PDB file of C-alpha atoms in Angstrom:
ATOM      1  CA  UNK E   1      -0.046  -0.116  -0.104  1.00 71.00           C
ATOM      2  CA  UNK E   2       1.257   3.439  -1.062  1.00 88.00           C
ATOM      3  CA  UNK E   3       2.202   6.003   1.643  1.00 91.00           C
ATOM      4  CA  UNK E   4      -0.346   8.441   0.528  1.00 92.00           C
ATOM      5  CA  UNK E   5      -2.871   5.925   0.936  1.00 94.00           C
ATOM      6  CA  UNK E   6      -1.581   5.161   4.479  1.00 93.00           C
ATOM      7  CA  UNK E   7      -1.827   8.923   5.481  1.00 93.00           C
ATOM      8  CA  UNK E   8      -5.528   8.993   3.985  1.00 92.00           C
ATOM      9  CA  UNK E   9      -6.767   6.146   5.992  1.00 92.00           C
ATOM     10  CA  UNK E  10      -5.326   7.192   9.070  1.00 92.00           C
ATOM     11  CA  UNK E  11      -5.980  10.870   8.942  1.00 91.00           C
ATOM     12  CA  UNK E  12      -9.450   9.787   8.673  1.00 87.00           C
ATOM     13  CA  UNK E  13      -8.975   7.863  11.669  1.00 82.00           C
ATOM     14  CA  UNK E  14      -7.412  10.556  13.592  1.00 78.00           C
ATOM     15  CA  UNK E  15     -10.171  12.996  12.433  1.00 81.00           C
ATOM     16  CA  UNK E  16     -13.522  11.792  11.275  1.00 81.00           C
ATOM     17  CA  UNK E  17     -13.673   8.727  13.330  1.00 80.00           C
ATOM     18  CA  UNK E  18     -12.689  10.528  16.471  1.00 81.00           C
ATOM     19  CA  UNK E  19     -15.640  12.784  16.000  1.00 84.00           C
ATOM     20  CA  UNK E  20     -17.888   9.967  15.346  1.00 84.00           C
ATOM     21  CA  UNK E  21     -16.689   8.242  18.459  1.00 80.00           C
ATOM     22  CA  UNK E  22     -17.334  11.423  20.329  1.00 78.00           C
ATOM     23  CA  UNK E  23     -20.867  11.702  19.097  1.00 80.00           C
ATOM     24  CA  UNK E  24     -21.434   8.395  20.373  1.00 80.00           C
ATOM     25  CA  UNK E  25     -19.948   9.229  23.869  1.00 73.00           C
ATOM     26  CA  UNK E  26     -22.532  11.896  23.902  1.00 70.00           C
ATOM     27  CA  UNK E  27     -25.638   9.323  23.660  1.00 76.00           C
ATOM     28  CA  UNK E  28     -24.459   8.228  27.371  1.00 75.00           C
ATOM     29  CA  UNK E  29     -26.465  10.180  30.121  1.00 75.00           C
ATOM     30  CA  UNK E  30     -24.628  13.372  30.932  1.00 69.00           C
ATOM     31  CA  UNK E  31     -24.288  12.176  34.523  1.00 73.00           C
ATOM     32  CA  UNK E  32     -22.031   9.381  33.619  1.00 72.00           C
ATOM     33  CA  UNK E  33     -19.725  12.084  31.744  1.00 66.00           C
ATOM     34  CA  UNK E  34     -17.894  13.137  34.842  1.00 70.00           C
ATOM     35  CA  UNK E  35     -16.970   9.212  35.478  1.00 75.00           C
ATOM     36  CA  UNK E  36     -16.221   8.307  32.089  1.00 76.00           C
ATOM     37  CA  UNK E  37     -14.166  11.269  30.418  1.00 76.00           C
ATOM     38  CA  UNK E  38     -11.258  11.266  33.051  1.00 80.00           C
ATOM     39  CA  UNK E  39     -10.529   7.988  31.888  1.00 83.00           C
ATOM     40  CA  UNK E  40     -10.126   8.839  28.286  1.00 80.00           C
ATOM     41  CA  UNK E  41      -8.083  11.735  29.134  1.00 83.00           C
ATOM     42  CA  UNK E  42      -5.634   9.514  31.243  1.00 87.00           C
ATOM     43  CA  UNK E  43      -5.514   6.983  28.415  1.00 86.00           C
ATOM     44  CA  UNK E  44      -4.827   9.730  25.978  1.00 84.00           C
ATOM     45  CA  UNK E  45      -2.105  11.136  28.362  1.00 88.00           C
ATOM     46  CA  UNK E  46      -0.207   7.955  28.222  1.00 89.00           C
ATOM     47  CA  UNK E  47      -0.502   7.524  24.694  1.00 87.00           C
ATOM     48  CA  UNK E  48       1.028  11.313  23.577  1.00 86.00           C
ATOM     49  CA  UNK E  49       3.582  11.129  26.096  1.00 91.00           C
ATOM     50  CA  UNK E  50       4.677   7.552  25.087  1.00 91.00           C
ATOM     51  CA  UNK E  51       4.725   8.412  21.315  1.00 88.00           C
ATOM     52  CA  UNK E  52       6.814  11.831  21.873  1.00 89.00           C
ATOM     53  CA  UNK E  53       9.258  10.463  24.294  1.00 93.00           C
ATOM     54  CA  UNK E  54       9.394   6.762  22.707  1.00 90.00           C
ATOM     55  CA  UNK E  55       9.234   7.303  18.945  1.00 87.00           C
ATOM     56  CA  UNK E  56       8.868  10.799  17.674  1.00 88.00           C
ATOM     57  CA  UNK E  57      12.200  12.306  19.209  1.00 92.00           C
ATOM     58  CA  UNK E  58      14.237   9.437  18.803  1.00 90.00           C
ATOM     59  CA  UNK E  59      13.326   9.310  15.300  1.00 87.00           C
ATOM     60  CA  UNK E  60      13.968  12.788  15.023  1.00 89.00           C
ATOM     61  CA  UNK E  61      17.389  12.785  16.497  1.00 90.00           C
ATOM     62  CA  UNK E  62      18.274   9.771  14.336  1.00 88.00           C
ATOM     63  CA  UNK E  63      17.328  11.636  11.226  1.00 83.00           C
ATOM     64  CA  UNK E  64      19.240  14.729  11.973  1.00 85.00           C
ATOM     65  CA  UNK E  65      22.322  12.751  13.179  1.00 79.00           C
ATOM     66  CA  UNK E  66      24.310  13.147  16.776  1.00 74.00           C
ATOM     67  CA  UNK E  67      26.219  16.576  15.767  1.00 76.00           C
ATOM     68  CA  UNK E  68      22.710  18.329  15.086  1.00 79.00           C
ATOM     69  CA  UNK E  69      20.483  17.309  18.271  1.00 87.00           C
ATOM     70  CA  UNK E  70      20.774  20.637  19.766  1.00 90.00           C
ATOM     71  CA  UNK E  71      18.979  22.580  17.087  1.00 91.00           C
ATOM     72  CA  UNK E  72      16.645  19.576  17.389  1.00 91.00           C
ATOM     73  CA  UNK E  73      15.768  20.045  20.884  1.00 93.00           C
ATOM     74  CA  UNK E  74      15.433  23.978  20.377  1.00 94.00           C
ATOM     75  CA  UNK E  75      12.741  23.101  17.949  1.00 93.00           C
ATOM     76  CA  UNK E  76      10.951  20.963  20.489  1.00 94.00           C
ATOM     77  CA  UNK E  77      11.089  24.126  22.789  1.00 95.00           C
ATOM     78  CA  UNK E  78       9.755  26.419  20.186  1.00 94.00           C
ATOM     79  CA  UNK E  79       7.303  24.551  19.385  1.00 91.00           C
ATOM     80  CA  UNK E  80       5.895  24.111  22.970  1.00 92.00           C
ATOM     81  CA  UNK E  81       6.438  27.819  23.494  1.00 93.00           C
ATOM     82  CA  UNK E  82       4.503  28.411  20.046  1.00 88.00           C
ATOM     83  CA  UNK E  83       1.432  26.089  21.170  1.00 84.00           C
ATOM     84  CA  UNK E  84       1.310  28.328  24.347  1.00 86.00           C
ATOM     85  CA  UNK E  85       0.903  31.472  22.201  1.00 85.00           C
ATOM     86  CA  UNK E  86      -1.653  29.884  19.965  1.00 76.00           C
ATOM     87  CA  UNK E  87      -3.872  28.924  23.155  1.00 74.00           C
ATOM     88  CA  UNK E  88      -3.308  32.060  24.675  1.00 75.00           C
ATOM     89  CA  UNK E  89      -4.608  33.580  21.503  1.00 72.00           C
ATOM     90  CA  UNK E  90      -7.757  31.009  21.838  1.00 58.00           C
ATOM     91  CA  UNK E  91      -6.961  29.233  18.405  1.00 53.00           C
ATOM     92  CA  UNK E  92      -6.191  25.987  20.292  1.00 50.00           C
ATOM     93  CA  UNK E  93      -9.153  24.313  22.078  1.00 49.00           C
ATOM     94  CA  UNK E  94      -8.234  21.488  24.315  1.00 45.00           C
ATOM     95  CA  UNK E  95     -10.515  21.799  27.387  1.00 49.00           C
ATOM     96  CA  UNK E  96     -12.015  18.276  28.531  1.00 45.00           C
ATOM     97  CA  UNK E  97     -14.278  19.329  31.371  1.00 43.00           C
ATOM     98  CA  UNK E  98     -16.979  21.688  31.744  1.00 46.00           C
ATOM     99  CA  UNK E  99     -15.745  23.293  34.806  1.00 47.00           C
ATOM    100  CA  UNK E 100     -12.565  25.047  33.259  1.00 48.00           C
ATOM    101  CA  UNK E 101     -12.515  28.895  33.473  1.00 44.00           C
ATOM    102  CA  UNK E 102     -12.865  29.283  29.807  1.00 42.00           C
ATOM    103  CA  UNK E 103     -15.815  26.858  29.241  1.00 44.00           C
ATOM    104  CA  UNK E 104     -17.454  27.216  32.611  1.00 44.00           C
ATOM    105  CA  UNK E 105     -21.330  27.687  32.849  1.00 44.00           C
ATOM    106  CA  UNK E 106     -21.870  31.286  31.882  1.00 42.00           C
ATOM    107  CA  UNK E 107     -18.886  31.605  29.144  1.00 44.00           C
ATOM    108  CA  UNK E 108     -21.166  29.605  26.439  1.00 43.00           C
ATOM    109  CA  UNK E 109     -21.836  31.918  23.849  1.00 45.00           C
ATOM    110  CA  UNK E 110     -22.680  32.045  19.847  1.00 50.00           C
ATOM    111  CA  UNK E 111     -19.079  33.572  19.020  1.00 49.00           C
ATOM    112  CA  UNK E 112     -17.558  31.118  21.532  1.00 55.00           C
ATOM    113  CA  UNK E 113     -18.984  28.231  19.500  1.00 62.00           C
ATOM    114  CA  UNK E 114     -17.601  29.782  16.282  1.00 67.00           C
ATOM    115  CA  UNK E 115     -14.312  30.012  17.723  1.00 65.00           C
ATOM    116  CA  UNK E 116     -14.195  26.569  18.630  1.00 69.00           C
ATOM    117  CA  UNK E 117     -15.233  25.640  14.880  1.00 74.00           C
ATOM    118  CA  UNK E 118     -12.393  27.814  13.455  1.00 73.00           C
ATOM    119  CA  UNK E 119      -9.755  26.385  16.028  1.00 70.00           C
ATOM    120  CA  UNK E 120     -10.730  22.972  15.340  1.00 78.00           C
ATOM    121  CA  UNK E 121      -9.867  23.363  11.757  1.00 82.00           C
ATOM    122  CA  UNK E 122      -6.492  24.964  12.298  1.00 78.00           C
ATOM    123  CA  UNK E 123      -6.078  22.024  14.864  1.00 80.00           C
ATOM    124  CA  UNK E 124      -6.817  19.482  12.677  1.00 86.00           C
ATOM    125  CA  UNK E 125      -4.697  20.894   9.565  1.00 88.00           C
ATOM    126  CA  UNK E 126      -1.848  20.624  12.082  1.00 85.00           C
ATOM    127  CA  UNK E 127      -2.695  17.026  13.049  1.00 87.00           C
ATOM    128  CA  UNK E 128      -2.849  15.988   9.460  1.00 91.00           C
ATOM    129  CA  UNK E 129       0.722  17.477   8.803  1.00 91.00           C
ATOM    130  CA  UNK E 130       2.104  15.517  11.978  1.00 89.00           C
ATOM    131  CA  UNK E 131       0.620  12.530  10.737  1.00 93.00           C
ATOM    132  CA  UNK E 132       1.907  12.608   7.292  1.00 93.00           C
ATOM    133  CA  UNK E 133       5.253  13.493   8.490  1.00 92.00           C
ATOM    134  CA  UNK E 134       5.230  10.242  10.516  1.00 92.00           C
ATOM    135  CA  UNK E 135       4.265   8.404   7.830  1.00 93.00           C
ATOM    136  CA  UNK E 136       6.866   9.534   5.408  1.00 91.00           C
ATOM    137  CA  UNK E 137       9.595   8.832   7.969  1.00 89.00           C
ATOM    138  CA  UNK E 138       8.320   5.375   8.822  1.00 90.00           C
ATOM    139  CA  UNK E 139       4.975   3.400   8.570  1.00 91.00           C
ATOM    140  CA  UNK E 140       5.092   2.135  11.914  1.00 90.00           C
ATOM    141  CA  UNK E 141       5.828   5.550  13.267  1.00 91.00           C
ATOM    142  CA  UNK E 142       2.795   7.085  11.292  1.00 92.00           C
ATOM    143  CA  UNK E 143       0.488   4.403  12.622  1.00 91.00           C
ATOM    144  CA  UNK E 144       1.005   5.089  16.616  1.00 91.00           C
ATOM    145  CA  UNK E 145       1.098   8.807  15.746  1.00 90.00           C
ATOM    146  CA  UNK E 146      -2.142   8.746  14.196  1.00 90.00           C
ATOM    147  CA  UNK E 147      -3.585   6.549  17.070  1.00 89.00           C
ATOM    148  CA  UNK E 148      -2.245   9.143  19.772  1.00 88.00           C
ATOM    149  CA  UNK E 149      -3.676  11.782  17.735  1.00 86.00           C
ATOM    150  CA  UNK E 150      -7.049  10.026  17.648  1.00 85.00           C
ATOM    151  CA  UNK E 151      -6.760   9.082  21.771  1.00 83.00           C
ATOM    152  CA  UNK E 152      -6.754  12.837  22.341  1.00 78.00           C
ATOM    153  CA  UNK E 153      -9.062  13.987  19.883  1.00 79.00           C
ATOM    154  CA  UNK E 154     -12.039  11.710  21.129  1.00 80.00           C
ATOM    155  CA  UNK E 155     -12.231  13.492  24.713  1.00 76.00           C
ATOM    156  CA  UNK E 156     -11.457  16.798  23.179  1.00 74.00           C
ATOM    157  CA  UNK E 157     -14.176  16.609  20.662  1.00 78.00           C
ATOM    158  CA  UNK E 158     -16.613  15.588  23.336  1.00 76.00           C
ATOM    159  CA  UNK E 159     -15.635  18.916  24.899  1.00 70.00           C
ATOM    160  CA  UNK E 160     -15.928  20.575  21.808  1.00 73.00           C
ATOM    161  CA  UNK E 161     -19.629  19.235  21.173  1.00 76.00           C
ATOM    162  CA  UNK E 162     -20.705  20.213  24.756  1.00 70.00           C
ATOM    163  CA  UNK E 163     -19.673  24.011  24.019  1.00 67.00           C
ATOM    164  CA  UNK E 164     -21.321  23.906  20.763  1.00 74.00           C
ATOM    165  CA  UNK E 165     -24.413  22.449  22.510  1.00 70.00           C
ATOM    166  CA  UNK E 166     -24.327  25.155  25.046  1.00 66.00           C
ATOM    167  CA  UNK E 167     -23.727  27.760  22.471  1.00 68.00           C
ATOM    168  CA  UNK E 168     -27.034  27.243  20.914  1.00 74.00           C
ATOM    169  CA  UNK E 169     -26.208  24.801  18.028  1.00 75.00           C
ATOM    170  CA  UNK E 170     -28.530  21.553  17.736  1.00 77.00           C
ATOM    171  CA  UNK E 171     -27.014  18.285  17.953  1.00 77.00           C
ATOM    172  CA  UNK E 172     -27.318  17.627  13.957  1.00 82.00           C
ATOM    173  CA  UNK E 173     -25.375  20.865  13.626  1.00 83.00           C
ATOM    174  CA  UNK E 174     -22.974  20.577  15.976  1.00 81.00           C
ATOM    175  CA  UNK E 175     -22.043  16.945  14.688  1.00 85.00           C
ATOM    176  CA  UNK E 176     -22.301  18.472  11.247  1.00 87.00           C
ATOM    177  CA  UNK E 177     -19.650  21.294  11.914  1.00 84.00           C
ATOM    178  CA  UNK E 178     -17.372  18.953  13.818  1.00 84.00           C
ATOM    179  CA  UNK E 179     -17.285  16.585  10.859  1.00 86.00           C
ATOM    180  CA  UNK E 180     -16.574  19.062   8.341  1.00 87.00           C
ATOM    181  CA  UNK E 181     -13.571  20.719  10.754  1.00 86.00           C
ATOM    182  CA  UNK E 182     -12.290  16.889  10.939  1.00 86.00           C
ATOM    183  CA  UNK E 183     -11.676  16.718   7.255  1.00 88.00           C
ATOM    184  CA  UNK E 184      -8.896  19.277   8.144  1.00 89.00           C
ATOM    185  CA  UNK E 185      -6.665  16.326   9.137  1.00 91.00           C
ATOM    186  CA  UNK E 186      -7.065  14.739   5.732  1.00 92.00           C
ATOM    187  CA  UNK E 187      -6.508  17.955   3.893  1.00 92.00           C
ATOM    188  CA  UNK E 188      -3.093  18.706   5.750  1.00 91.00           C
ATOM    189  CA  UNK E 189      -1.818  15.173   5.495  1.00 92.00           C
ATOM    190  CA  UNK E 190      -2.587  15.312   1.842  1.00 93.00           C
ATOM    191  CA  UNK E 191      -0.966  18.928   1.387  1.00 92.00           C
ATOM    192  CA  UNK E 192       2.260  17.642   3.499  1.00 92.00           C
ATOM    193  CA  UNK E 193       2.670  14.948   1.606  1.00 93.00           C
ATOM    194  CA  UNK E 194       3.005  16.537  -1.536  1.00 91.00           C
ATOM    195  CA  UNK E 195       5.015  19.233   0.275  1.00 89.00           C
ATOM    196  CA  UNK E 196       7.225  16.955   2.370  1.00 84.00           C
ATOM    197  CA  UNK E 197       8.298  14.351   0.028  1.00 75.00           C
ATOM    198  CA  UNK E 198      10.289  17.057  -1.623  1.00 77.00           C
ATOM    199  CA  UNK E 199      12.326  18.194   1.692  1.00 75.00           C
ATOM    200  CA  UNK E 200      13.474  14.986   3.512  1.00 72.00           C
ATOM    201  CA  UNK E 201      15.970  17.151   5.475  1.00 79.00           C
ATOM    202  CA  UNK E 202      12.705  19.011   7.062  1.00 84.00           C
ATOM    203  CA  UNK E 203      11.009  15.978   8.026  1.00 85.00           C
ATOM    204  CA  UNK E 204      13.081  15.454  11.530  1.00 89.00           C
ATOM    205  CA  UNK E 205      12.259  18.989  12.565  1.00 90.00           C
ATOM    206  CA  UNK E 206       8.434  18.474  11.726  1.00 88.00           C
ATOM    207  CA  UNK E 207       8.606  15.394  13.931  1.00 88.00           C
ATOM    208  CA  UNK E 208      10.112  17.766  16.574  1.00 91.00           C
ATOM    209  CA  UNK E 209       7.006  20.052  16.181  1.00 89.00           C
ATOM    210  CA  UNK E 210       4.730  17.089  16.669  1.00 85.00           C
ATOM    211  CA  UNK E 211       6.406  16.041  19.744  1.00 90.00           C
ATOM    212  CA  UNK E 212       6.281  19.237  21.088  1.00 91.00           C
ATOM    213  CA  UNK E 213       2.293  19.299  20.324  1.00 85.00           C
ATOM    214  CA  UNK E 214       1.895  15.921  21.987  1.00 86.00           C
ATOM    215  CA  UNK E 215       4.314  17.274  25.147  1.00 91.00           C
ATOM    216  CA  UNK E 216       2.331  20.747  25.287  1.00 89.00           C
ATOM    217  CA  UNK E 217      -1.212  18.835  25.164  1.00 83.00           C
ATOM    218  CA  UNK E 218      -0.267  16.324  27.754  1.00 86.00           C
ATOM    219  CA  UNK E 219       1.592  18.670  30.185  1.00 88.00           C
ATOM    220  CA  UNK E 220      -0.384  22.179  29.798  1.00 84.00           C
ATOM    221  CA  UNK E 221      -4.034  20.454  29.502  1.00 78.00           C
ATOM    222  CA  UNK E 222      -4.440  16.774  30.513  1.00 82.00           C
ATOM    223  CA  UNK E 223      -2.511  16.635  33.323  1.00 88.00           C
ATOM    224  CA  UNK E 224      -3.808  20.005  34.766  1.00 86.00           C
ATOM    225  CA  UNK E 225      -7.236  18.273  34.535  1.00 81.00           C
ATOM    226  CA  UNK E 226      -6.486  15.064  36.012  1.00 85.00           C
ATOM    227  CA  UNK E 227      -5.327  16.603  39.270  1.00 84.00           C
ATOM    228  CA  UNK E 228      -8.828  18.028  39.973  1.00 81.00           C
ATOM    229  CA  UNK E 229      -9.704  14.386  41.010  1.00 77.00           C
ATOM    230  CA  UNK E 230      -7.526  13.955  44.341  1.00 74.00           C
ATOM    231  CA  UNK E 231      -8.951  10.806  45.829  1.00 84.00           C
ATOM    232  CA  UNK E 232      -6.486   8.029  46.142  1.00 84.00           C
ATOM    233  CA  UNK E 233      -8.879   5.651  44.014  1.00 86.00           C
ATOM    234  CA  UNK E 234      -8.986   7.949  41.488  1.00 83.00           C
ATOM    235  CA  UNK E 235      -5.217   8.793  41.262  1.00 87.00           C
ATOM    236  CA  UNK E 236      -4.709   4.913  40.879  1.00 92.00           C
ATOM    237  CA  UNK E 237      -7.308   4.615  38.075  1.00 90.00           C
ATOM    238  CA  UNK E 238      -5.549   7.384  36.292  1.00 90.00           C
ATOM    239  CA  UNK E 239      -2.310   5.638  36.704  1.00 94.00           C
ATOM    240  CA  UNK E 240      -3.886   2.309  35.312  1.00 94.00           C
ATOM    241  CA  UNK E 241      -5.269   4.153  32.419  1.00 91.00           C
ATOM    242  CA  UNK E 242      -2.073   6.089  31.797  1.00 92.00           C
ATOM    243  CA  UNK E 243      -0.320   2.411  31.678  1.00 94.00           C
ATOM    244  CA  UNK E 244      -2.755   1.238  29.292  1.00 90.00           C
ATOM    245  CA  UNK E 245      -2.354   4.113  26.804  1.00 87.00           C
ATOM    246  CA  UNK E 246       1.348   3.730  26.954  1.00 91.00           C
ATOM    247  CA  UNK E 247       1.215   0.015  26.748  1.00 90.00           C
ATOM    248  CA  UNK E 248      -1.151   0.003  23.378  1.00 86.00           C
ATOM    249  CA  UNK E 249       1.425   2.258  21.594  1.00 86.00           C
ATOM    250  CA  UNK E 250       4.376  -0.051  22.435  1.00 85.00           C
ATOM    251  CA  UNK E 251       2.047  -3.180  21.311  1.00 85.00           C
ATOM    252  CA  UNK E 252       0.745  -1.539  18.327  1.00 79.00           C
ATOM    253  CA  UNK E 253       4.493  -0.693  17.416  1.00 75.00           C
ATOM    254  CA  UNK E 254       5.664  -3.923  18.035  1.00 76.00           C
ATOM    255  CA  UNK E 255       2.838  -5.673  16.005  1.00 76.00           C
ATOM    256  CA  UNK E 256       3.713  -3.422  12.801  1.00 67.00           C
ATOM    257  CA  UNK E 257       7.226  -3.855  13.460  1.00 66.00           C
ATOM    258  CA  UNK E 258       6.625  -7.275  12.167  1.00 55.00           C
ATOM    259  CA  UNK E 259       4.477  -6.247   9.060  1.00 57.00           C
ATOM    260  CA  UNK E 260       6.759  -3.593   7.951  1.00 53.00           C
ATOM    261  CA  UNK E 261      10.423  -4.628   9.283  1.00 48.00           C
ATOM    262  CA  UNK E 262      12.074  -3.236   6.025  1.00 45.00           C
ATOM    263  CA  UNK E 263      10.488   0.213   6.174  1.00 46.00           C
ATOM    264  CA  UNK E 264      12.965   2.742   5.094  1.00 45.00           C
ATOM    265  CA  UNK E 265      12.724   5.756   7.622  1.00 46.00           C
ATOM    266  CA  UNK E 266      13.270   9.117   5.684  1.00 44.00           C
ATOM    267  CA  UNK E 267      13.693   7.068   2.258  1.00 41.00           C
ATOM    268  CA  UNK E 268      10.140   6.077   2.439  1.00 42.00           C
ATOM    269  CA  UNK E 269       9.048   9.052   0.241  1.00 41.00           C
ATOM    270  CA  UNK E 270      11.365   8.085  -2.390  1.00 35.00           C
ATOM    271  CA  UNK E 271      10.259   4.345  -2.930  1.00 38.00           C
ATOM    272  CA  UNK E 272       6.623   5.341  -2.466  1.00 39.00           C
TER     273      UNK E 272
END
């Protein structure tokens, strides 16, 4: 199967399917959401951090060579600061609970819903670029990256659905807008495929930005939301789900390694 087809399939997984999964979650009675959503957030935390530190950064370091790692880690730092600025400008939405300061009751209004849609489009375009860069480097890396994107997209989309509904959107309209914005993942992935295949030297730095994105979401958003539950039992449940997220990424990587043992790293774009 060609690299472009891999990118198309897993961009859909990270975008459209996560919206559908989030919409199915909304069918569960609302009084169960506070108990179930933190499990999804914990699972996403484990998958994001494991992909960033066990796959993306080592792969990027291998791509630039030992002598250029300083610039690579500077790229990770710049990416984290850049995502902080984007979130400050309200272009990046990653709230997973209804009681956060920005999204709490009394803060929902029509412009907020519109901003959520715009932010999702930008977010999904970037996700598509990150997925494409990972697949252009290695098929296995692309798969685990797309799974990590999907894992954190589902709880985010649940939060976005809640914001749109509270902003006055009907359920059908909210679903339609989220589905349309999720196609940005496919658009970003395809555009990056044709752009990045001619710039192999840029791929390690795009992977570094992908890692900084995952680290920022995990540290600045997911971890604080989990700290709201302070009971020992809640902490143990969170640790179990974090471990499950890490284990899934490790198992998927091990499973795909047997199926794609000879996949070239940065040369895959040449032999597509």
